[in-house]
PDB file of C-alpha atoms in Angstrom:
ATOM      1  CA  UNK J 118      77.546 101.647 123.956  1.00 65.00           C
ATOM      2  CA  UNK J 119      76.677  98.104 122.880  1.00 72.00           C
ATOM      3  CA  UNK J 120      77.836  95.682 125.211  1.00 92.00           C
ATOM      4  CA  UNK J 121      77.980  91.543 125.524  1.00 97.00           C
ATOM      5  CA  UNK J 122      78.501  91.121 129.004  1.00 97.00           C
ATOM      6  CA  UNK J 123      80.058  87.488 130.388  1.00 98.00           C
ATOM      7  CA  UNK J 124      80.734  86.561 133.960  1.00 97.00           C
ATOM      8  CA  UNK J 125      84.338  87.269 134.449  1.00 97.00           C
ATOM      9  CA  UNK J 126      84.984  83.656 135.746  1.00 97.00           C
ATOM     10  CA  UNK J 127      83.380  79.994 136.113  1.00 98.00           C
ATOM     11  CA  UNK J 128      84.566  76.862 137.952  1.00 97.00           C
ATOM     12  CA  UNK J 129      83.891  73.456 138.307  1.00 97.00           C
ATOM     13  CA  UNK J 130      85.166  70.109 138.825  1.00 97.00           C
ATOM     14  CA  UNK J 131      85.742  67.365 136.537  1.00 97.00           C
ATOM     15  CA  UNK J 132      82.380  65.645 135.084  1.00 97.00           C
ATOM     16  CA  UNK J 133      80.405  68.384 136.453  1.00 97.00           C
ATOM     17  CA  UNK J 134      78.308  70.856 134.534  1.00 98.00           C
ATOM     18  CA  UNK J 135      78.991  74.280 134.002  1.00 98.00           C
ATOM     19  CA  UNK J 136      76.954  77.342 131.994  1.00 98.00           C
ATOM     20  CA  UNK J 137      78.458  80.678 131.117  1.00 98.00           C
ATOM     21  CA  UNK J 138      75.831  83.571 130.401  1.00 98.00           C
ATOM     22  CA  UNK J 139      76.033  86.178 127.388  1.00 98.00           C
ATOM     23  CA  UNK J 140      73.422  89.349 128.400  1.00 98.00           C
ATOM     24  CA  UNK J 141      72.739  91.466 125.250  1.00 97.00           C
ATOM     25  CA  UNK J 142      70.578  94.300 124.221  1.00 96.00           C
ATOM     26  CA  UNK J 143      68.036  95.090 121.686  1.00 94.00           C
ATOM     27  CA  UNK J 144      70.403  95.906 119.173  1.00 94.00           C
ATOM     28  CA  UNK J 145      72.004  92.661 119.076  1.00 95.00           C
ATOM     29  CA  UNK J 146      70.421  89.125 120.863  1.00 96.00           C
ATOM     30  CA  UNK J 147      66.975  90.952 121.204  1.00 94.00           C
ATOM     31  CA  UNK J 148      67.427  91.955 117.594  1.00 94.00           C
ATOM     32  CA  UNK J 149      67.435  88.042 116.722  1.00 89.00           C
ATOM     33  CA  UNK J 150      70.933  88.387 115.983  1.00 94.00           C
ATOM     34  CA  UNK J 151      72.590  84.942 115.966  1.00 95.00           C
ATOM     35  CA  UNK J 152      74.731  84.073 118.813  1.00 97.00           C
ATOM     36  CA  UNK J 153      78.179  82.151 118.580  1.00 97.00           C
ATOM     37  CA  UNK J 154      80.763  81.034 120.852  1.00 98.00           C
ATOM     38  CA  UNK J 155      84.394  80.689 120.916  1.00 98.00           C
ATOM     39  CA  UNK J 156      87.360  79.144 122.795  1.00 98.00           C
ATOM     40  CA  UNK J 157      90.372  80.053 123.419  1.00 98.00           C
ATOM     41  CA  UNK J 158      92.920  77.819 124.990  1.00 97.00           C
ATOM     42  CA  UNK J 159      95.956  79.358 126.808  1.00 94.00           C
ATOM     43  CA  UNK J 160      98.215  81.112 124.096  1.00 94.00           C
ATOM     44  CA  UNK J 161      96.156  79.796 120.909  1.00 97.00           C
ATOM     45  CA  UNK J 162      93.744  81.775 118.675  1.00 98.00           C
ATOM     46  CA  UNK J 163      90.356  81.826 119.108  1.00 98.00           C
ATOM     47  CA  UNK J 164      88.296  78.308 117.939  1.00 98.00           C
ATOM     48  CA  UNK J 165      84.387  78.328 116.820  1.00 97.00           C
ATOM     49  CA  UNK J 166      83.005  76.241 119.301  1.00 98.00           C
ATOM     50  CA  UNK J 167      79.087  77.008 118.286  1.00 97.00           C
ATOM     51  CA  UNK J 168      77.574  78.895 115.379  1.00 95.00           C
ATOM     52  CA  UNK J 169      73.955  80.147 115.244  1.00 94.00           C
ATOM     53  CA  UNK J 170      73.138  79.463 118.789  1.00 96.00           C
ATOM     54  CA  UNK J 171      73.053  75.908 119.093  1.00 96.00           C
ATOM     55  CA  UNK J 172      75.104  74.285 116.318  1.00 95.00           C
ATOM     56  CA  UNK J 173      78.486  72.837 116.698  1.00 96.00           C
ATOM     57  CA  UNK J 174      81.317  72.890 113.970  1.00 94.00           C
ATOM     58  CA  UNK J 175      82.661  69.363 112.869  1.00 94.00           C
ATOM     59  CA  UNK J 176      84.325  67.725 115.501  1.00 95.00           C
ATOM     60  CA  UNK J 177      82.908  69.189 118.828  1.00 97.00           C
ATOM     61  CA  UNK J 178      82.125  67.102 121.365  1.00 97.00           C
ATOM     62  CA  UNK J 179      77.839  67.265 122.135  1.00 96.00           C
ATOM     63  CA  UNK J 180      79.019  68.267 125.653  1.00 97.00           C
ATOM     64  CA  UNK J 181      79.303  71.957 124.496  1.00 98.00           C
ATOM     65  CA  UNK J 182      75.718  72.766 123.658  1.00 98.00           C
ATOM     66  CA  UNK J 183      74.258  76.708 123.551  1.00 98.00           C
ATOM     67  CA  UNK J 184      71.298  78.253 123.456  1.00 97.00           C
ATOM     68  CA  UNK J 185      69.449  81.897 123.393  1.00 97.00           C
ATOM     69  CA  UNK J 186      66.215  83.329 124.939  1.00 96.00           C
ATOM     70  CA  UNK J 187      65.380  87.325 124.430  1.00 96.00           C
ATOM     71  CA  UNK J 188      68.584  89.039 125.353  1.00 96.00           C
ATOM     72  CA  UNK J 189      70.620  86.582 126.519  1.00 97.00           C
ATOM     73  CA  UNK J 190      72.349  83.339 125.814  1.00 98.00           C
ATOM     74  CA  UNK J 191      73.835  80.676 127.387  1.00 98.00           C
ATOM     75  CA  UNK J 192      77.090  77.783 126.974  1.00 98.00           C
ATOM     76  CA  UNK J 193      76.708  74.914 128.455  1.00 98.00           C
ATOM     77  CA  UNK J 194      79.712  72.501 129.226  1.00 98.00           C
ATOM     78  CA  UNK J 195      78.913  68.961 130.422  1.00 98.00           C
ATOM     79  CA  UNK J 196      81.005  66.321 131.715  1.00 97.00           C
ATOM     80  CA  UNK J 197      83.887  69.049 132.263  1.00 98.00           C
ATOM     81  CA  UNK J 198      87.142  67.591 131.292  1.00 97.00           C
ATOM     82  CA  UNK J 199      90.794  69.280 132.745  1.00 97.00           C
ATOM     83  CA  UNK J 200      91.111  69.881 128.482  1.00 96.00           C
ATOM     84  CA  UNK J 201      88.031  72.375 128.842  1.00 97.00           C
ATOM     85  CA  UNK J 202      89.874  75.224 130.670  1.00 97.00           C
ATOM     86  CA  UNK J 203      90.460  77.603 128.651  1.00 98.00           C
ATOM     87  CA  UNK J 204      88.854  81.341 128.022  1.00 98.00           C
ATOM     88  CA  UNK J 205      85.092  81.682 125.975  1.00 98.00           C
ATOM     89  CA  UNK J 206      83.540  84.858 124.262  1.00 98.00           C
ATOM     90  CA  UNK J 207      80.234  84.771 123.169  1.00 98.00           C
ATOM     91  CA  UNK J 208      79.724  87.128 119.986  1.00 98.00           C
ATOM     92  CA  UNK J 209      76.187  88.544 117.934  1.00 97.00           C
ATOM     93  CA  UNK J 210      76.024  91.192 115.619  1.00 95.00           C
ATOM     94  CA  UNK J 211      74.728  94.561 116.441  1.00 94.00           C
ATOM     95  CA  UNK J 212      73.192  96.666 114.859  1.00 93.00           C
ATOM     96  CA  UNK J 213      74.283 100.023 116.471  1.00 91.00           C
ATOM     97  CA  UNK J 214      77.877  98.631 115.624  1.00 91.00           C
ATOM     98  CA  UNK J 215      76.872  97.424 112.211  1.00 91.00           C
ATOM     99  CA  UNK J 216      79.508  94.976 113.137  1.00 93.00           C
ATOM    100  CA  UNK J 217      80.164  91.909 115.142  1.00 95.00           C
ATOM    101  CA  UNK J 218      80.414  92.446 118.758  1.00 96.00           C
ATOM    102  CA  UNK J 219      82.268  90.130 121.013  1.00 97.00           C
ATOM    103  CA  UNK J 220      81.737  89.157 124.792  1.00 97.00           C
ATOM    104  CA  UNK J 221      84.245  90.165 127.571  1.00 97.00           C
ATOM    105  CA  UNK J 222      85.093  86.520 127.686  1.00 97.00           C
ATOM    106  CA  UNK J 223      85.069  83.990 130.592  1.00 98.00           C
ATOM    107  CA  UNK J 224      87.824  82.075 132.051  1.00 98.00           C
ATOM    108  CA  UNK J 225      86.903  78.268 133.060  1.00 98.00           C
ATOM    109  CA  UNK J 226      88.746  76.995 135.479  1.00 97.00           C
ATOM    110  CA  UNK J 227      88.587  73.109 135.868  1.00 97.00           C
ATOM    111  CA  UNK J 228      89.085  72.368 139.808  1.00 94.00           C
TER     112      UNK J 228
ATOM    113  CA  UNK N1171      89.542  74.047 104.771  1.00 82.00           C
ATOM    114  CA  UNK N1172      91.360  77.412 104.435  1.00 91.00           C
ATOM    115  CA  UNK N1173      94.646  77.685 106.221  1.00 94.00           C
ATOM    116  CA  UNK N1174      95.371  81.288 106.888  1.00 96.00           C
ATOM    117  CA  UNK N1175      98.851  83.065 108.261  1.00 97.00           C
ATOM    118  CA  UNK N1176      99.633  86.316 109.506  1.00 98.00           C
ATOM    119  CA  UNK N1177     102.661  88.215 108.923  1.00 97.00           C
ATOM    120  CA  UNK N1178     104.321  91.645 109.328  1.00 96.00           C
ATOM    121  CA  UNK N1179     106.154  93.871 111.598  1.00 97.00           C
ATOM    122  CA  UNK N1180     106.159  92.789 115.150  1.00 96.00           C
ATOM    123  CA  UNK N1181     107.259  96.586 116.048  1.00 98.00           C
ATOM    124  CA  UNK N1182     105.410  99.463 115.341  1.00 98.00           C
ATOM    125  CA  UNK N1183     107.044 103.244 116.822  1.00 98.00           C
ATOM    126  CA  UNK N1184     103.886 105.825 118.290  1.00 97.00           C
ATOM    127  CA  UNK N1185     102.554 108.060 115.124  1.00 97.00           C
ATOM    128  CA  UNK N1186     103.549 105.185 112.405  1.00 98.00           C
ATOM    129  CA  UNK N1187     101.404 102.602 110.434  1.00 98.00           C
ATOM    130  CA  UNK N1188     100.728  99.185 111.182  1.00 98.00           C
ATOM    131  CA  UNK N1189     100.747  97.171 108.232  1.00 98.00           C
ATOM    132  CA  UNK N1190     100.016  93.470 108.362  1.00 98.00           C
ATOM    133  CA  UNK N1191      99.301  90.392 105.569  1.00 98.00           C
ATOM    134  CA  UNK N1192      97.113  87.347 105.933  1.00 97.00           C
ATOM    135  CA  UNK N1193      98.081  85.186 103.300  1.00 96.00           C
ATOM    136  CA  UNK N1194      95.182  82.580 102.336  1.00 94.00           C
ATOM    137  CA  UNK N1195      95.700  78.799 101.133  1.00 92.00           C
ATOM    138  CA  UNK N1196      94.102  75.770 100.792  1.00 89.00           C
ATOM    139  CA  UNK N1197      91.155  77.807  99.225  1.00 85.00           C
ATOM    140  CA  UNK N1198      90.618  81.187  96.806  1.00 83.00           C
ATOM    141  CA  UNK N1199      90.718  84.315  98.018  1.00 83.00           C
ATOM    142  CA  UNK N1200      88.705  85.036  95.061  1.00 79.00           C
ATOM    143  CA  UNK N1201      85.799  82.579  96.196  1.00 79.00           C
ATOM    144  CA  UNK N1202      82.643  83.514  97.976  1.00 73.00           C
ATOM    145  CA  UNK N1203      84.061  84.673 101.068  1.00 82.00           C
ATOM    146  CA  UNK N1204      84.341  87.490 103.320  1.00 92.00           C
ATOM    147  CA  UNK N1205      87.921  88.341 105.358  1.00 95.00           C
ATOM    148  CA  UNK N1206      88.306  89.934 108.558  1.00 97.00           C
ATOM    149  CA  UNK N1207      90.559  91.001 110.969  1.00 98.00           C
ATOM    150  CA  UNK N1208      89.900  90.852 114.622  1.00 98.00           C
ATOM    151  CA  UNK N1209      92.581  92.126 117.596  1.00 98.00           C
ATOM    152  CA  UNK N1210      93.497  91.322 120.977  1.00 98.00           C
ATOM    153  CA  UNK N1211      94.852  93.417 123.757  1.00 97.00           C
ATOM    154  CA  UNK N1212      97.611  91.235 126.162  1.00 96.00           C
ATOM    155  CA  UNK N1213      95.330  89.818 128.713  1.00 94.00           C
ATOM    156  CA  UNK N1214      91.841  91.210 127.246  1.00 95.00           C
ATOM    157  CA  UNK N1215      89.010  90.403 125.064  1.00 96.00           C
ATOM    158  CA  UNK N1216      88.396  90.286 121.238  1.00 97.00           C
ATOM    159  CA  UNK N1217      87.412  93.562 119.611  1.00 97.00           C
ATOM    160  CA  UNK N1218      86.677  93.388 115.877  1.00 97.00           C
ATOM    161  CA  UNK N1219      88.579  95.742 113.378  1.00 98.00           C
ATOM    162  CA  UNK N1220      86.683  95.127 109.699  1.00 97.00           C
ATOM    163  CA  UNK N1221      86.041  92.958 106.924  1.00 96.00           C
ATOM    164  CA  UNK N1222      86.618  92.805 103.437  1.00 95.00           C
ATOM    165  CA  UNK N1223      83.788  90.714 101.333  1.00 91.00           C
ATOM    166  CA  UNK N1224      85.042  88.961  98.198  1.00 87.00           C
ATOM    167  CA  UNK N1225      83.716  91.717  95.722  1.00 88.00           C
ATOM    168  CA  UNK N1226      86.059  93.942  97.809  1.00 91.00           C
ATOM    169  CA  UNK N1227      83.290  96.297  99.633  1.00 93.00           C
ATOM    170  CA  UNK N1228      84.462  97.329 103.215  1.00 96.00           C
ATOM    171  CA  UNK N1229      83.031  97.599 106.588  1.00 95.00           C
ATOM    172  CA  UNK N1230      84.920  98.793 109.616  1.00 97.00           C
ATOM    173  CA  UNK N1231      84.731  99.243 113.003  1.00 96.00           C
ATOM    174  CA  UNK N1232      83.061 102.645 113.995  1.00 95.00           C
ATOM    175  CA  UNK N1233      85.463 102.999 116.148  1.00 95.00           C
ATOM    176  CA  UNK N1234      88.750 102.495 114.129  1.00 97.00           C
ATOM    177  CA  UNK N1235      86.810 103.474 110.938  1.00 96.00           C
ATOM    178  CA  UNK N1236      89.113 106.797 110.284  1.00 96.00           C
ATOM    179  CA  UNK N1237      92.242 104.910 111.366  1.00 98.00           C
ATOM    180  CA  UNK N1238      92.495 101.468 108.956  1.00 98.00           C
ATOM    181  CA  UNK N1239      91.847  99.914 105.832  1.00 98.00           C
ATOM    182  CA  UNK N1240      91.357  96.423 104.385  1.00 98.00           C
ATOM    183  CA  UNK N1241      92.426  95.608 100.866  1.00 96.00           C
ATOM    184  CA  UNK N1242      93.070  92.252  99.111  1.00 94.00           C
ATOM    185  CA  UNK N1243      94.999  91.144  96.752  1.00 92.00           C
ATOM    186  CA  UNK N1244      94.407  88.323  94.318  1.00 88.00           C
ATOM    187  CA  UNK N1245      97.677  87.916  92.542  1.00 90.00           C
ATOM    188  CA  UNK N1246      99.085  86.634  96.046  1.00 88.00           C
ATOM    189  CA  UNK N1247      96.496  85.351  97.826  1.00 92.00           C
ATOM    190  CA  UNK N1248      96.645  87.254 100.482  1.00 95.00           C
ATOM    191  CA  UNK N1249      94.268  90.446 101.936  1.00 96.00           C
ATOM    192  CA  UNK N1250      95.820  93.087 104.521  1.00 98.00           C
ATOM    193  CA  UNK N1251      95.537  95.681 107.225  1.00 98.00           C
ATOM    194  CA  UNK N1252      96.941  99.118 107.588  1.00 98.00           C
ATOM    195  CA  UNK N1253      96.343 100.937 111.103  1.00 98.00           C
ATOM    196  CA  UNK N1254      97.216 104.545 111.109  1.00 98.00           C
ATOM    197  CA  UNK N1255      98.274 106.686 113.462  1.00 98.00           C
ATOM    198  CA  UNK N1256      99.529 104.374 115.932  1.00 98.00           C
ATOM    199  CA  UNK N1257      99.426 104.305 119.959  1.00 98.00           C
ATOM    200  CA  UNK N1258     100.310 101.998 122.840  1.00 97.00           C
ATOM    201  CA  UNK N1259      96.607 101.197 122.649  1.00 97.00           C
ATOM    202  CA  UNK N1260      96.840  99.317 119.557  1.00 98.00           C
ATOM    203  CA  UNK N1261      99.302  97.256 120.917  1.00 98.00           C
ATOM    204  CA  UNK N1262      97.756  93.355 120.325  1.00 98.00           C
ATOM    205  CA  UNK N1263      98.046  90.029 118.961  1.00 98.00           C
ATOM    206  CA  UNK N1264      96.082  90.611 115.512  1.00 98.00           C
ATOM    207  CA  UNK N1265      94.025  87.917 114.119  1.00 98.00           C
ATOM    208  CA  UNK N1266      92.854  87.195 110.201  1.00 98.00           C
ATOM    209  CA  UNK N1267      90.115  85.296 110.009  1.00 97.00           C
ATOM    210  CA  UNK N1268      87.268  83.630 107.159  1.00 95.00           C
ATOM    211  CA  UNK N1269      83.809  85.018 108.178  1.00 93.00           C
ATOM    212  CA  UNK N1270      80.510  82.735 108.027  1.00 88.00           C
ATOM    213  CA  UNK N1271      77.646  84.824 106.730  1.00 83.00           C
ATOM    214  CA  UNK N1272      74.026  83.708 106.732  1.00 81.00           C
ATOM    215  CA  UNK N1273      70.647  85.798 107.445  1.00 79.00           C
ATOM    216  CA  UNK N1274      70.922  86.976 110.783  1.00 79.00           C
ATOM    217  CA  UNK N1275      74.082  85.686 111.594  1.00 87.00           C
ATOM    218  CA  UNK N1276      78.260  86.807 111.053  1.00 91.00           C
ATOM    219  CA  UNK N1277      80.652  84.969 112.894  1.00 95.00           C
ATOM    220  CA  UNK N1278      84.138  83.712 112.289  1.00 96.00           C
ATOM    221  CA  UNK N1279      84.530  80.173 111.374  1.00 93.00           C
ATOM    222  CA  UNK N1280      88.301  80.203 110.891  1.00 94.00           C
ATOM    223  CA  UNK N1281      91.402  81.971 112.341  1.00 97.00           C
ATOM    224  CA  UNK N1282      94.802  82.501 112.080  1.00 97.00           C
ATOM    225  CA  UNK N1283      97.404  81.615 114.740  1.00 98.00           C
ATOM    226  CA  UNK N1284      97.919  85.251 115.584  1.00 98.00           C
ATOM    227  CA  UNK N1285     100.693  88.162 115.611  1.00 98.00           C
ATOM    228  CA  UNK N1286     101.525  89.959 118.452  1.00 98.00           C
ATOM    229  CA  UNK N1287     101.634  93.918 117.286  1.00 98.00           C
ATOM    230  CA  UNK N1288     103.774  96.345 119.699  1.00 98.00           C
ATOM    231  CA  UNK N1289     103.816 100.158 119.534  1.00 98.00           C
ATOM    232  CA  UNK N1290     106.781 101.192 121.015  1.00 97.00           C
ATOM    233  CA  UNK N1291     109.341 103.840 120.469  1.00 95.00           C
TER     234      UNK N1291
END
């Protein structure tokens, strides 16, 4: 079964930095898929937050950066701000799935 | 930039159909886009249902695959979902969403706000 699997939780306090991991499989980050990231704040939709590892939409701040090495990938949140709490899924495509496959998601919680 | 809304049934008995609508403005539903629909369980993560390119062709999830289908339609700007076959599993908040497509990369660059789905007799 393909899987994107997130730490369940990350914490930190304000202007501190934070990462949240994405581990993949063959079929979809060590297949060179293209990660992206997401967030979610409390009772909104979802909100592309990176797209194609490392680039941000218009209007992200530069303190969300990401990046991917073989099976894995990571988000990186600097300078944490209260505002940044809030869920994240990482998502690739696989190719067992033919489809997109989504993370667990991670809650940050801004201490 | 695309605004897109979600609409139908927020009740759905065991057994029936879910049917929703995701009605597109600010942009074509007839342009060079793909459409998706993605779900989410109360309290749980993002699973993705299927996608419907603009030259209509379909992809599903595997696992939903003999359950749903994705249409559009032009003449209202809007594409839709129909789940068969309903249980208290599909209960979610179900997402419509634009889809950015390059080589070697599909994600979702665009969502709706979101409508909460539940089965329930």
């Amino acid at each position: 079964q393909s899987v994107l699997t997130q730490p369940p939780s990350v914490s930190g306090a304000p202007g501190q930095r934070v990462t949240i991991s994405c581990i993949g499989s063959s079929s979809n980050i060590g297949a060179r898929y293209d990660v992206h990231w997401y967030q979610q704040l409390p009772g909104t939709a979802p909100k592309l937050l990176i797209y194609g590892n490392n680039n941000r939409p218009s209007g992200v701040p530069d303190r969300f950066s990401g990046s991917k090495s073989g099976t894995s990938a990571s988000l990186a949140i600097t300078g944490l701000q209260a505002e940044d709490e809030a869920d994240y899924f990482c998502q690739s495509y696989d190719s067992s799935l033919s489809g997109p496959l989504f993370g667990g998601g991670t809650k940050l919680t801004v201490l | 930039q695309v605004q897109l809304q979600e609409s139908g049934p927020g009740l759905v008995k065991p057994s029936g159909t879910l049917s929703l609508s995701c009605a597109v403005s600010g942009g074509s539903i007839s342009s060079n886009n793909w459409w998706s629909w993605v779900r989410q369980p109360p309290g749980k993560g993002l699973e993705w249902i299927g996608q419907i390119s603009h030259s209509g062709g379909t992809s599903y999830n595997p696992s939903l695959k003999s359950r749903v289908s994705i249409s559009k339609d032009m003449s209202k700007s809007q594409f839709s979902l129909k789940l068969n076959s309903v249980t208290a599993a599909d209960t979610a908040v179900y997402y419509c969403a634009t889809v950015g497509i390059a080589v070697g990369r599909l994600y979702f660059d665009n969502w709706g706000q979101g409508t909460l789905v539940t089965v329930s007799s």
